[in-house]
mmCIF file of C-alpha atoms in Angstrom:
data_model
loop_
_atom_site.group_PDB
_atom_site.id
_atom_site.type_symbol
_atom_site.label_atom_id
_atom_site.label_comp_id
_atom_site.label_asym_id
_atom_site.label_seq_id
_atom_site.Cartn_x
_atom_site.Cartn_y
_atom_site.Cartn_z
ATOM 1 C CA UNK A 1 97.814 119.148 104.586
ATOM 2 C CA UNK A 2 99.187 119.348 101.101
ATOM 3 C CA UNK A 3 98.625 122.242 98.765
ATOM 4 C CA UNK A 4 96.264 120.121 96.671
ATOM 5 C CA UNK A 5 93.933 119.577 99.592
ATOM 6 C CA UNK A 6 93.293 123.302 99.533
ATOM 7 C CA UNK A 7 91.469 123.012 96.223
ATOM 8 C CA UNK A 8 89.457 119.980 97.165
ATOM 9 C CA UNK A 9 86.053 120.348 98.642
ATOM 10 C CA UNK A 10 86.127 119.115 102.217
ATOM 11 C CA UNK A 11 85.014 115.510 102.387
ATOM 12 C CA UNK A 12 81.598 115.017 103.930
ATOM 13 C CA UNK A 13 81.150 112.334 106.567
ATOM 14 C CA UNK A 14 79.908 109.214 104.808
ATOM 15 C CA UNK A 15 76.539 107.706 105.608
ATOM 16 C CA UNK A 16 78.324 104.937 107.504
ATOM 17 C CA UNK A 17 80.261 107.483 109.583
ATOM 18 C CA UNK A 18 77.035 109.249 110.458
ATOM 19 C CA UNK A 19 75.478 105.916 111.426
ATOM 20 C CA UNK A 20 78.375 105.182 113.762
ATOM 21 C CA UNK A 21 78.260 108.587 115.397
ATOM 22 C CA UNK A 22 74.494 108.487 115.917
ATOM 23 C CA UNK A 23 74.730 105.010 117.410
ATOM 24 C CA UNK A 24 77.487 106.017 119.803
ATOM 25 C CA UNK A 25 75.431 108.939 121.081
ATOM 26 C CA UNK A 26 72.142 107.102 121.478
ATOM 27 C CA UNK A 27 73.757 104.050 123.090
ATOM 28 C CA UNK A 28 75.699 106.163 125.579
ATOM 29 C CA UNK A 29 72.328 107.492 126.777
ATOM 30 C CA UNK A 30 70.571 104.162 126.815
ATOM 31 C CA UNK A 31 73.375 102.370 128.641
ATOM 32 C CA UNK A 32 73.417 105.042 131.348
ATOM 33 C CA UNK A 33 69.673 104.675 131.827
ATOM 34 C CA UNK A 34 69.851 100.887 131.936
ATOM 35 C CA UNK A 35 71.876 100.614 135.124
ATOM 36 C CA UNK A 36 69.748 102.757 137.391
ATOM 37 C CA UNK A 37 66.289 101.609 138.359
ATOM 38 C CA UNK A 38 63.441 103.848 137.385
ATOM 39 C CA UNK A 39 62.934 105.422 140.800
ATOM 40 C CA UNK A 40 61.751 108.858 139.728
ATOM 41 C CA UNK A 41 57.980 108.262 139.925
ATOM 42 C CA UNK A 42 58.322 106.825 143.441
ATOM 43 C CA UNK A 43 60.639 109.656 144.504
ATOM 44 C CA UNK A 44 58.177 112.217 143.184
ATOM 45 C CA UNK A 45 55.308 110.601 145.077
ATOM 46 C CA UNK A 46 57.188 110.442 148.366
ATOM 47 C CA UNK A 47 58.449 113.998 148.075
ATOM 48 C CA UNK A 48 54.916 115.118 147.480
ATOM 49 C CA UNK A 49 53.700 113.266 150.577
ATOM 50 C CA UNK A 50 56.357 114.921 152.744
ATOM 51 C CA UNK A 51 55.628 118.396 151.417
ATOM 52 C CA UNK A 52 51.889 117.866 151.857
ATOM 53 C CA UNK A 53 52.434 117.356 155.557
ATOM 54 C CA UNK A 54 53.427 121.002 155.857
ATOM 55 C CA UNK A 55 51.935 122.800 152.877
ATOM 56 C CA UNK A 56 48.839 121.988 150.938
ATOM 57 C CA UNK A 57 49.804 121.688 147.309
ATOM 58 C CA UNK A 58 48.384 120.006 144.240
ATOM 59 C CA UNK A 59 49.739 116.703 142.954
ATOM 60 C CA UNK A 60 51.148 118.249 139.816
ATOM 61 C CA UNK A 61 53.189 120.928 141.606
ATOM 62 C CA UNK A 62 56.258 118.788 142.134
ATOM 63 C CA UNK A 63 58.455 118.120 139.121
ATOM 64 C CA UNK A 64 61.457 115.802 139.331
ATOM 65 C CA UNK A 65 64.003 115.678 136.553
ATOM 66 C CA UNK A 66 67.170 113.649 136.218
ATOM 67 C CA UNK A 67 69.885 114.770 133.804
ATOM 68 C CA UNK A 68 72.946 112.761 132.979
ATOM 69 C CA UNK A 69 76.233 114.104 131.729
ATOM 70 C CA UNK A 70 79.526 112.285 131.457
ATOM 71 C CA UNK A 71 80.754 111.603 134.994
ATOM 72 C CA UNK A 72 77.905 113.111 136.978
ATOM 73 C CA UNK A 73 74.138 113.364 137.148
ATOM 74 C CA UNK A 74 71.941 116.180 138.343
ATOM 75 C CA UNK A 75 68.641 115.711 140.067
ATOM 76 C CA UNK A 76 66.397 118.711 139.770
ATOM 77 C CA UNK A 77 63.364 119.009 142.000
ATOM 78 C CA UNK A 78 60.927 121.833 141.347
ATOM 79 C CA UNK A 79 58.269 122.543 143.963
ATOM 80 C CA UNK A 80 55.719 125.176 143.204
ATOM 81 C CA UNK A 81 54.221 126.478 146.423
ATOM 82 C CA UNK A 82 50.832 128.195 146.474
ATOM 83 C CA UNK A 83 50.650 131.984 146.807
ATOM 84 C CA UNK A 84 50.778 132.989 150.498
ATOM 85 C CA UNK A 85 47.522 133.700 152.231
ATOM 86 C CA UNK A 86 46.802 137.425 152.617
ATOM 87 C CA UNK A 87 48.504 138.907 155.648
ATOM 88 C CA UNK A 88 50.886 136.004 156.038
ATOM 89 C CA UNK A 89 54.309 137.077 157.136
ATOM 90 C CA UNK A 90 56.284 134.628 155.111
ATOM 91 C CA UNK A 91 56.621 134.908 151.381
ATOM 92 C CA UNK A 92 55.970 131.823 149.288
ATOM 93 C CA UNK A 93 56.753 131.225 145.638
ATOM 94 C CA UNK A 94 58.629 128.623 143.790
ATOM 95 C CA UNK A 95 61.459 126.951 145.574
ATOM 96 C CA UNK A 96 64.077 125.047 143.687
ATOM 97 C CA UNK A 97 66.406 122.444 145.028
ATOM 98 C CA UNK A 98 69.109 120.943 142.951
ATOM 99 C CA UNK A 99 71.364 118.123 143.937
ATOM 100 C CA UNK A 100 74.282 116.767 142.038
ATOM 101 C CA UNK A 101 75.905 113.421 142.530
ATOM 102 C CA UNK A 102 78.206 110.977 140.839
ATOM 103 C CA UNK A 103 76.585 108.973 138.085
ATOM 104 C CA UNK B 1 79.272 68.813 129.657
ATOM 105 C CA UNK B 2 76.550 70.050 127.335
ATOM 106 C CA UNK B 3 76.605 73.717 126.422
ATOM 107 C CA UNK B 4 73.542 75.836 125.769
ATOM 108 C CA UNK B 5 73.904 78.492 123.089
ATOM 109 C CA UNK B 6 71.278 81.166 122.460
ATOM 110 C CA UNK B 7 71.084 82.725 119.013
ATOM 111 C CA UNK B 8 69.552 86.129 119.602
ATOM 112 C CA UNK B 9 69.433 89.700 118.284
ATOM 113 C CA UNK B 10 66.574 91.762 119.634
ATOM 114 C CA UNK B 11 65.639 92.851 116.133
ATOM 115 C CA UNK B 12 63.759 90.574 113.763
ATOM 116 C CA UNK B 13 64.798 89.528 110.299
ATOM 117 C CA UNK B 14 68.548 89.732 110.843
ATOM 118 C CA UNK B 15 69.197 86.016 110.381
ATOM 119 C CA UNK B 16 68.729 84.269 113.729
ATOM 120 C CA UNK B 17 67.011 81.198 112.326
ATOM 121 C CA UNK B 18 69.317 81.005 109.303
ATOM 122 C CA UNK B 19 72.269 81.244 111.688
ATOM 123 C CA UNK B 20 70.848 78.706 114.169
ATOM 124 C CA UNK B 21 70.330 76.221 111.342
ATOM 125 C CA UNK B 22 73.749 76.831 109.804
ATOM 126 C CA UNK B 23 75.659 76.935 113.093
ATOM 127 C CA UNK B 24 73.938 73.887 114.544
ATOM 128 C CA UNK B 25 74.525 71.918 111.357
ATOM 129 C CA UNK B 26 78.157 73.055 111.366
ATOM 130 C CA UNK B 27 78.627 71.729 114.912
ATOM 131 C CA UNK B 28 77.032 68.408 113.975
ATOM 132 C CA UNK B 29 79.255 68.147 110.879
ATOM 133 C CA UNK B 30 82.226 68.331 113.211
ATOM 134 C CA UNK B 31 80.909 65.387 115.156
ATOM 135 C CA UNK B 32 79.132 67.074 118.044
ATOM 136 C CA UNK B 33 75.679 65.835 118.901
ATOM 137 C CA UNK B 34 73.590 68.957 118.453
ATOM 138 C CA UNK B 35 69.956 69.907 119.014
ATOM 139 C CA UNK B 36 68.401 73.104 117.663
ATOM 140 C CA UNK B 37 65.275 74.301 119.495
ATOM 141 C CA UNK B 38 62.792 76.760 118.013
ATOM 142 C CA UNK B 39 61.677 79.201 120.753
ATOM 143 C CA UNK B 40 59.506 81.302 118.438
ATOM 144 C CA UNK B 41 56.189 79.913 119.657
ATOM 145 C CA UNK B 42 53.355 80.699 117.252
ATOM 146 C CA UNK B 43 55.695 81.713 114.430
ATOM 147 C CA UNK B 44 57.613 78.529 113.856
ATOM 148 C CA UNK B 45 60.106 78.631 111.006
ATOM 149 C CA UNK B 46 63.152 76.603 111.947
ATOM 150 C CA UNK B 47 61.413 73.515 110.522
ATOM 151 C CA UNK B 48 61.117 75.178 107.103
ATOM 152 C CA UNK B 49 64.702 76.411 107.084
ATOM 153 C CA UNK B 50 65.891 72.922 108.075
ATOM 154 C CA UNK B 51 63.584 71.272 105.537
ATOM 155 C CA UNK B 52 61.745 69.061 108.031
ATOM 156 C CA UNK B 53 58.364 70.847 108.071
ATOM 157 C CA UNK B 54 56.487 67.757 106.921
ATOM 158 C CA UNK B 55 57.922 65.609 109.669
ATOM 159 C CA UNK B 56 56.603 67.680 112.600
ATOM 160 C CA UNK B 57 54.141 65.661 114.683
ATOM 161 C CA UNK B 58 54.752 66.757 118.252
ATOM 162 C CA UNK B 59 56.505 69.922 119.360
ATOM 163 C CA UNK B 60 58.399 71.638 122.199
ATOM 164 C CA UNK B 61 55.161 72.840 123.838
ATOM 165 C CA UNK B 62 53.603 69.357 123.706
ATOM 166 C CA UNK B 63 56.634 68.073 125.595
ATOM 167 C CA UNK B 64 56.480 70.912 128.158
ATOM 168 C CA UNK B 65 52.814 70.132 128.760
ATOM 169 C CA UNK B 66 53.478 66.405 129.061
ATOM 170 C CA UNK B 67 51.415 65.613 125.958
ATOM 171 C CA UNK B 68 54.357 63.904 124.259
ATOM 172 C CA UNK B 69 57.721 62.488 125.156
ATOM 173 C CA UNK B 70 60.866 64.361 124.140
ATOM 174 C CA UNK B 71 61.945 61.482 121.892
ATOM 175 C CA UNK B 72 58.634 61.776 120.010
ATOM 176 C CA UNK B 73 59.131 65.474 119.309
ATOM 177 C CA UNK B 74 62.812 65.434 118.320
ATOM 178 C CA UNK B 75 63.326 65.254 114.542
ATOM 179 C CA UNK B 76 66.535 63.609 113.367
ATOM 180 C CA UNK B 77 68.119 65.335 110.381
ATOM 181 C CA UNK B 78 68.304 63.109 107.299
ATOM 182 C CA UNK B 79 71.487 64.659 105.890
ATOM 183 C CA UNK B 80 73.748 65.126 108.871
ATOM 184 C CA UNK B 81 74.544 62.600 111.551
ATOM 185 C CA UNK B 82 74.186 63.851 115.164
ATOM 186 C CA UNK B 83 71.762 66.635 114.271
ATOM 187 C CA UNK B 84 68.295 67.006 115.784
ATOM 188 C CA UNK B 85 65.577 69.652 115.594
ATOM 189 C CA UNK B 86 62.992 70.401 118.245
ATOM 190 C CA UNK B 87 60.236 72.367 116.488
ATOM 191 C CA UNK B 88 57.871 74.638 118.328
ATOM 192 C CA UNK B 89 54.105 75.024 118.299
ATOM 193 C CA UNK B 90 52.422 76.987 115.540
ATOM 194 C CA UNK B 91 49.147 77.406 117.417
ATOM 195 C CA UNK B 92 49.998 78.246 121.032
ATOM 196 C CA UNK B 93 51.493 81.491 122.281
ATOM 197 C CA UNK B 94 54.591 82.408 124.240
ATOM 198 C CA UNK B 95 52.869 81.976 127.623
ATOM 199 C CA UNK B 96 53.146 78.241 127.036
ATOM 200 C CA UNK B 97 56.884 78.587 127.750
ATOM 201 C CA UNK B 98 57.223 78.180 131.500
ATOM 202 C CA UNK B 99 60.578 78.502 133.187
ATOM 203 C CA UNK B 100 60.201 75.165 134.922
ATOM 204 C CA UNK B 101 59.042 73.456 131.733
ATOM 205 C CA UNK B 102 61.914 74.809 129.653
ATOM 206 C CA UNK B 103 64.434 73.918 132.359
ATOM 207 C CA UNK B 104 63.151 70.360 132.616
ATOM 208 C CA UNK B 105 63.506 69.770 128.877
ATOM 209 C CA UNK B 106 66.920 71.423 128.654
ATOM 210 C CA UNK B 107 68.158 69.252 131.508
ATOM 211 C CA UNK B 108 66.904 66.185 129.722
ATOM 212 C CA UNK B 109 68.592 67.253 126.475
ATOM 213 C CA UNK B 110 71.827 68.032 128.311
ATOM 214 C CA UNK B 111 72.216 64.371 129.173
ATOM 215 C CA UNK B 112 72.295 63.403 125.521
ATOM 216 C CA UNK B 113 73.674 66.303 123.541
ATOM 217 C CA UNK B 114 76.950 68.218 123.315
ATOM 218 C CA UNK B 115 75.363 71.450 122.138
ATOM 219 C CA UNK B 116 71.852 72.812 122.447
ATOM 220 C CA UNK B 117 71.071 75.840 120.299
ATOM 221 C CA UNK B 118 68.129 77.986 121.322
ATOM 222 C CA UNK B 119 66.789 79.883 118.317
ATOM 223 C CA UNK B 120 65.305 82.978 119.947
ATOM 224 C CA UNK B 121 62.315 84.931 118.662
ATOM 225 C CA UNK B 122 62.757 88.657 118.034
ATOM 226 C CA UNK B 123 61.944 91.129 120.790
ATOM 227 C CA UNK B 124 62.605 91.074 124.525
ATOM 228 C CA UNK B 125 59.382 89.406 125.591
ATOM 229 C CA UNK B 126 58.814 86.049 127.219
ATOM 230 C CA UNK B 127 59.926 83.879 124.285
ATOM 231 C CA UNK B 128 63.228 85.718 123.913
ATOM 232 C CA UNK B 129 63.797 85.767 127.694
ATOM 233 C CA UNK B 130 63.176 82.031 127.968
ATOM 234 C CA UNK B 131 65.540 81.357 125.053
ATOM 235 C CA UNK B 132 68.405 83.241 126.695
ATOM 236 C CA UNK B 133 67.701 82.455 130.362
ATOM 237 C CA UNK B 134 69.593 79.152 130.598
ATOM 238 C CA UNK B 135 72.346 80.019 128.107
ATOM 239 C CA UNK B 136 76.075 79.444 128.618
ATOM 240 C CA UNK B 137 76.913 81.227 125.362
ATOM 241 C CA UNK B 138 75.073 83.945 123.472
ATOM 242 C CA UNK B 139 75.619 84.538 119.785
ATOM 243 C CA UNK B 140 74.398 88.017 118.923
ATOM 244 C CA UNK B 141 73.306 88.205 115.301
ATOM 245 C CA UNK B 142 73.724 91.754 114.025
ATOM 246 C CA UNK B 143 73.321 93.431 110.653
ATOM 247 C CA UNK B 144 75.614 96.391 109.953
ATOM 248 C CA UNK B 145 72.698 98.774 110.285
ATOM 249 C CA UNK B 146 71.659 101.231 113.024
ATOM 250 C CA UNK B 147 68.483 99.599 114.329
ATOM 251 C CA UNK B 148 70.048 96.160 114.473
ATOM 252 C CA UNK B 149 73.132 97.404 116.343
ATOM 253 C CA UNK B 150 70.979 99.296 118.826
ATOM 254 C CA UNK B 151 68.775 96.273 119.485
ATOM 255 C CA UNK B 152 71.844 94.057 119.868
ATOM 256 C CA UNK B 153 73.135 96.410 122.539
ATOM 257 C CA UNK B 154 69.770 96.232 124.274
ATOM 258 C CA UNK B 155 69.667 92.426 124.213
ATOM 259 C CA UNK B 156 73.234 92.337 125.594
ATOM 260 C CA UNK B 157 71.958 94.408 128.515
ATOM 261 C CA UNK B 158 69.128 91.916 129.030
ATOM 262 C CA UNK B 159 71.555 88.973 128.980
ATOM 263 C CA UNK B 160 73.781 90.697 131.525
ATOM 264 C CA UNK B 161 70.848 91.381 133.847
ATOM 265 C CA UNK B 162 68.233 88.680 133.359
ATOM 266 C CA UNK B 163 69.967 85.449 132.388
ATOM 267 C CA UNK B 164 70.136 82.690 134.970
ATOM 268 C CA UNK B 165 73.900 83.123 135.198
ATOM 269 C CA UNK B 166 73.445 86.826 135.960
ATOM 270 C CA UNK B 167 70.699 86.196 138.517
ATOM 271 C CA UNK B 168 72.697 83.507 140.303
ATOM 272 C CA UNK B 169 75.894 85.550 140.212
ATOM 273 C CA UNK B 170 77.752 82.845 138.291
ATOM 274 C CA UNK B 171 80.329 83.280 135.503
ATOM 275 C CA UNK B 172 78.617 85.546 132.974
ATOM 276 C CA UNK B 173 77.172 84.265 129.711
ATOM 277 C CA UNK B 174 79.922 84.260 127.059
ATOM 278 C CA UNK B 175 79.002 86.680 124.308
ATOM 279 C CA UNK B 176 79.921 86.352 120.632
ATOM 280 C CA UNK B 177 79.173 88.694 117.765
ATOM 281 C CA UNK B 178 78.021 87.323 114.428
ATOM 282 C CA UNK B 179 77.710 90.027 111.776
ATOM 283 C CA UNK B 180 75.409 88.921 108.972
ATOM 284 C CA UNK B 181 74.437 90.384 105.582
ATOM 285 C CA UNK B 182 77.784 92.121 105.315
ATOM 286 C CA UNK B 183 78.390 93.775 101.951
ATOM 287 C CA UNK B 184 82.058 94.750 101.485
ATOM 288 C CA UNK B 185 81.253 96.765 98.351
ATOM 289 C CA UNK B 186 78.829 99.009 100.196
ATOM 290 C CA UNK B 187 81.237 99.271 103.110
ATOM 291 C CA UNK B 188 83.933 100.448 100.749
ATOM 292 C CA UNK B 189 81.597 103.109 99.369
ATOM 293 C CA UNK B 190 80.907 104.371 102.883
ATOM 294 C CA UNK B 191 77.278 103.270 102.694
ATOM 295 C CA UNK B 192 77.438 100.542 105.308
ATOM 296 C CA UNK B 193 78.932 100.336 108.809
ATOM 297 C CA UNK B 194 82.315 98.621 108.842
ATOM 298 C CA UNK B 195 82.607 95.509 110.968
ATOM 299 C CA UNK B 196 85.245 97.374 113.004
ATOM 300 C CA UNK B 197 82.670 100.066 113.812
ATOM 301 C CA UNK B 198 80.084 97.520 114.946
ATOM 302 C CA UNK B 199 82.758 95.836 117.082
ATOM 303 C CA UNK B 200 83.840 99.127 118.626
ATOM 304 C CA UNK B 201 80.253 99.975 119.551
ATOM 305 C CA UNK B 202 79.155 96.594 120.912
ATOM 306 C CA UNK B 203 82.557 95.651 122.355
ATOM 307 C CA UNK B 204 82.150 91.869 122.351
ATOM 308 C CA UNK B 205 84.403 89.303 120.628
ATOM 309 C CA UNK B 206 83.806 88.717 116.926
ATOM 310 C CA UNK B 207 82.800 85.179 115.995
ATOM 311 C CA UNK B 208 82.194 85.644 112.292
ATOM 312 C CA UNK B 209 81.190 87.822 109.389
ATOM 313 C CA UNK B 210 78.640 86.333 107.014
ATOM 314 C CA UNK B 211 78.607 88.119 103.670
ATOM 315 C CA UNK B 212 75.361 89.141 101.983
ATOM 316 C CA UNK B 213 74.874 86.227 99.631
ATOM 317 C CA UNK B 214 72.269 84.880 97.231
ATOM 318 C CA UNK B 215 73.130 81.435 98.586
ATOM 319 C CA UNK B 216 71.154 82.144 101.789
ATOM 320 C CA UNK B 217 67.832 82.568 99.962
ATOM 321 C CA UNK B 218 68.618 79.677 97.653
ATOM 322 C CA UNK B 219 69.263 77.436 100.640
ATOM 323 C CA UNK B 220 66.109 78.494 102.486
ATOM 324 C CA UNK B 221 64.017 77.898 99.346
ATOM 325 C CA UNK B 222 64.931 74.227 99.426
ATOM 326 C CA UNK B 223 65.077 73.782 103.207
ATOM 327 C CA UNK B 224 68.811 73.280 103.467
ATOM 328 C CA UNK B 225 71.029 74.946 106.068
ATOM 329 C CA UNK B 226 73.334 77.218 104.057
ATOM 330 C CA UNK B 227 76.448 75.743 105.659
ATOM 331 C CA UNK B 228 75.836 72.611 103.559
ATOM 332 C CA UNK B 229 76.388 74.723 100.430
ATOM 333 C CA UNK B 230 80.134 74.587 100.869
ATOM 334 C CA UNK B 231 80.773 76.300 97.532
ATOM 335 C CA UNK B 232 79.057 79.481 98.725
ATOM 336 C CA UNK B 233 80.846 82.240 100.602
ATOM 337 C CA UNK B 234 78.069 82.375 103.230
ATOM 338 C CA UNK B 235 78.333 78.622 103.809
ATOM 339 C CA UNK B 236 82.097 78.829 104.197
ATOM 340 C CA UNK B 237 81.794 81.825 106.509
ATOM 341 C CA UNK B 238 79.414 79.890 108.796
ATOM 342 C CA UNK B 239 81.757 76.936 108.786
ATOM 343 C CA UNK B 240 84.639 79.247 109.775
ATOM 344 C CA UNK B 241 82.533 80.711 112.577
ATOM 345 C CA UNK B 242 81.874 77.223 113.962
ATOM 346 C CA UNK B 243 85.614 76.532 113.865
ATOM 347 C CA UNK B 244 86.351 79.735 115.759
ATOM 348 C CA UNK B 245 83.698 78.877 118.335
ATOM 349 C CA UNK B 246 85.511 75.597 118.920
ATOM 350 C CA UNK B 247 88.771 77.454 119.472
ATOM 351 C CA UNK B 248 90.409 77.228 116.050
ATOM 352 C CA UNK B 249 92.338 80.205 114.731
ATOM 353 C CA UNK B 250 90.715 81.079 111.417
ATOM 354 C CA UNK B 251 91.139 84.368 109.621
ATOM 355 C CA UNK B 252 88.036 86.293 108.627
ATOM 356 C CA UNK B 253 87.198 85.980 104.951
ATOM 357 C CA UNK B 254 84.882 87.836 102.572
ATOM 358 C CA UNK B 255 85.426 91.207 104.244
ATOM 359 C CA UNK B 256 87.182 92.929 101.359
ATOM 360 C CA UNK B 257 85.827 93.590 97.872
ATOM 361 C CA UNK B 258 86.929 90.767 95.638
ATOM 362 C CA UNK B 259 88.697 91.960 92.526
ATOM 363 C CA UNK B 260 86.686 90.706 89.592
ATOM 364 C CA UNK B 261 88.511 89.551 86.526
ATOM 365 C CA UNK B 262 87.713 90.723 83.025
ATOM 366 C CA UNK B 263 85.630 87.679 82.172
ATOM 367 C CA UNK B 264 83.792 87.811 85.466
ATOM 368 C CA UNK B 265 82.775 91.366 84.712
ATOM 369 C CA UNK B 266 81.806 90.413 81.187
ATOM 370 C CA UNK B 267 79.672 87.524 82.317
ATOM 371 C CA UNK B 268 78.449 89.311 85.477
ATOM 372 C CA UNK B 269 78.950 86.203 87.482
ATOM 373 C CA UNK B 270 77.704 86.151 91.024
ATOM 374 C CA UNK B 271 78.807 84.096 93.954
#
């Protein structure tokens, strides 16, 4: 950096540079999503069926979320169990299971 | 062996039909027997760009449905030897394109032609899928602009997953990038994506760069493929692209701002 650069206002990224950066980000996401089939709705349904065998819960109490980062993905499954019946020994509440795997 | 080339882009209005007309004409000028097929059922335009709109009697869909013979639907170009156009229907819709029907006609054309260019409609629906399904080569027409680059990436994904070559596990479709409407002045000002940026993002080999040029509109006004305007930069750029496709080593032109002389500035001459 020369002494003259000190007096210059820092150069803003040009519109074209911003275009390139935005494209790189959005395409990284879209390419990652393209390779894996959209299995989440089916997974959610099957999980719900399994849980229903043991606990009676509503259809909207299971939430499945897939997050992708560079190199790995996380699958987050949120199951909201109903409040325990009065006098029940076990405590209920929300259980959370998270699994991580290679993308 | 005949080669099938799809001219596609995902996004509309980037220059697929202009490029199909110019590229197909360029191949015919070099002595290859070439047929350009319009796959944009219901929105036919190749006939206008090629200047044969008044000669359309039967079309692609008539042939698929057995209402006409292929030889009745093919229109022979009056300017260039070896060049034929297969127009599409203006009244039917894309459902008229059946896989079996398209395959039958392509196989018939393959016996007679060296190159078959499929001018794809925009989008990723049936018409676009049918245009790319049988392709050996795909020319991706891209403007240096965010939505066009994104859609090009999307269509590349479709080619890699849904083309016949992909489904059958054969050698993949060969991809080529054709950047159109390139404006070196705006690139220099940092207002437009550089061709290097588009290449880095899409990561497929570069076939050509067609500069933004008034010659393209002039040519379409009179129904002449722009490659026949050999004085124009766009025409020359298309001709170069055809040469590169055929394996010639040709440097890219019209990518830098041309220094205008004093008189040029004075007279505000345009290309």
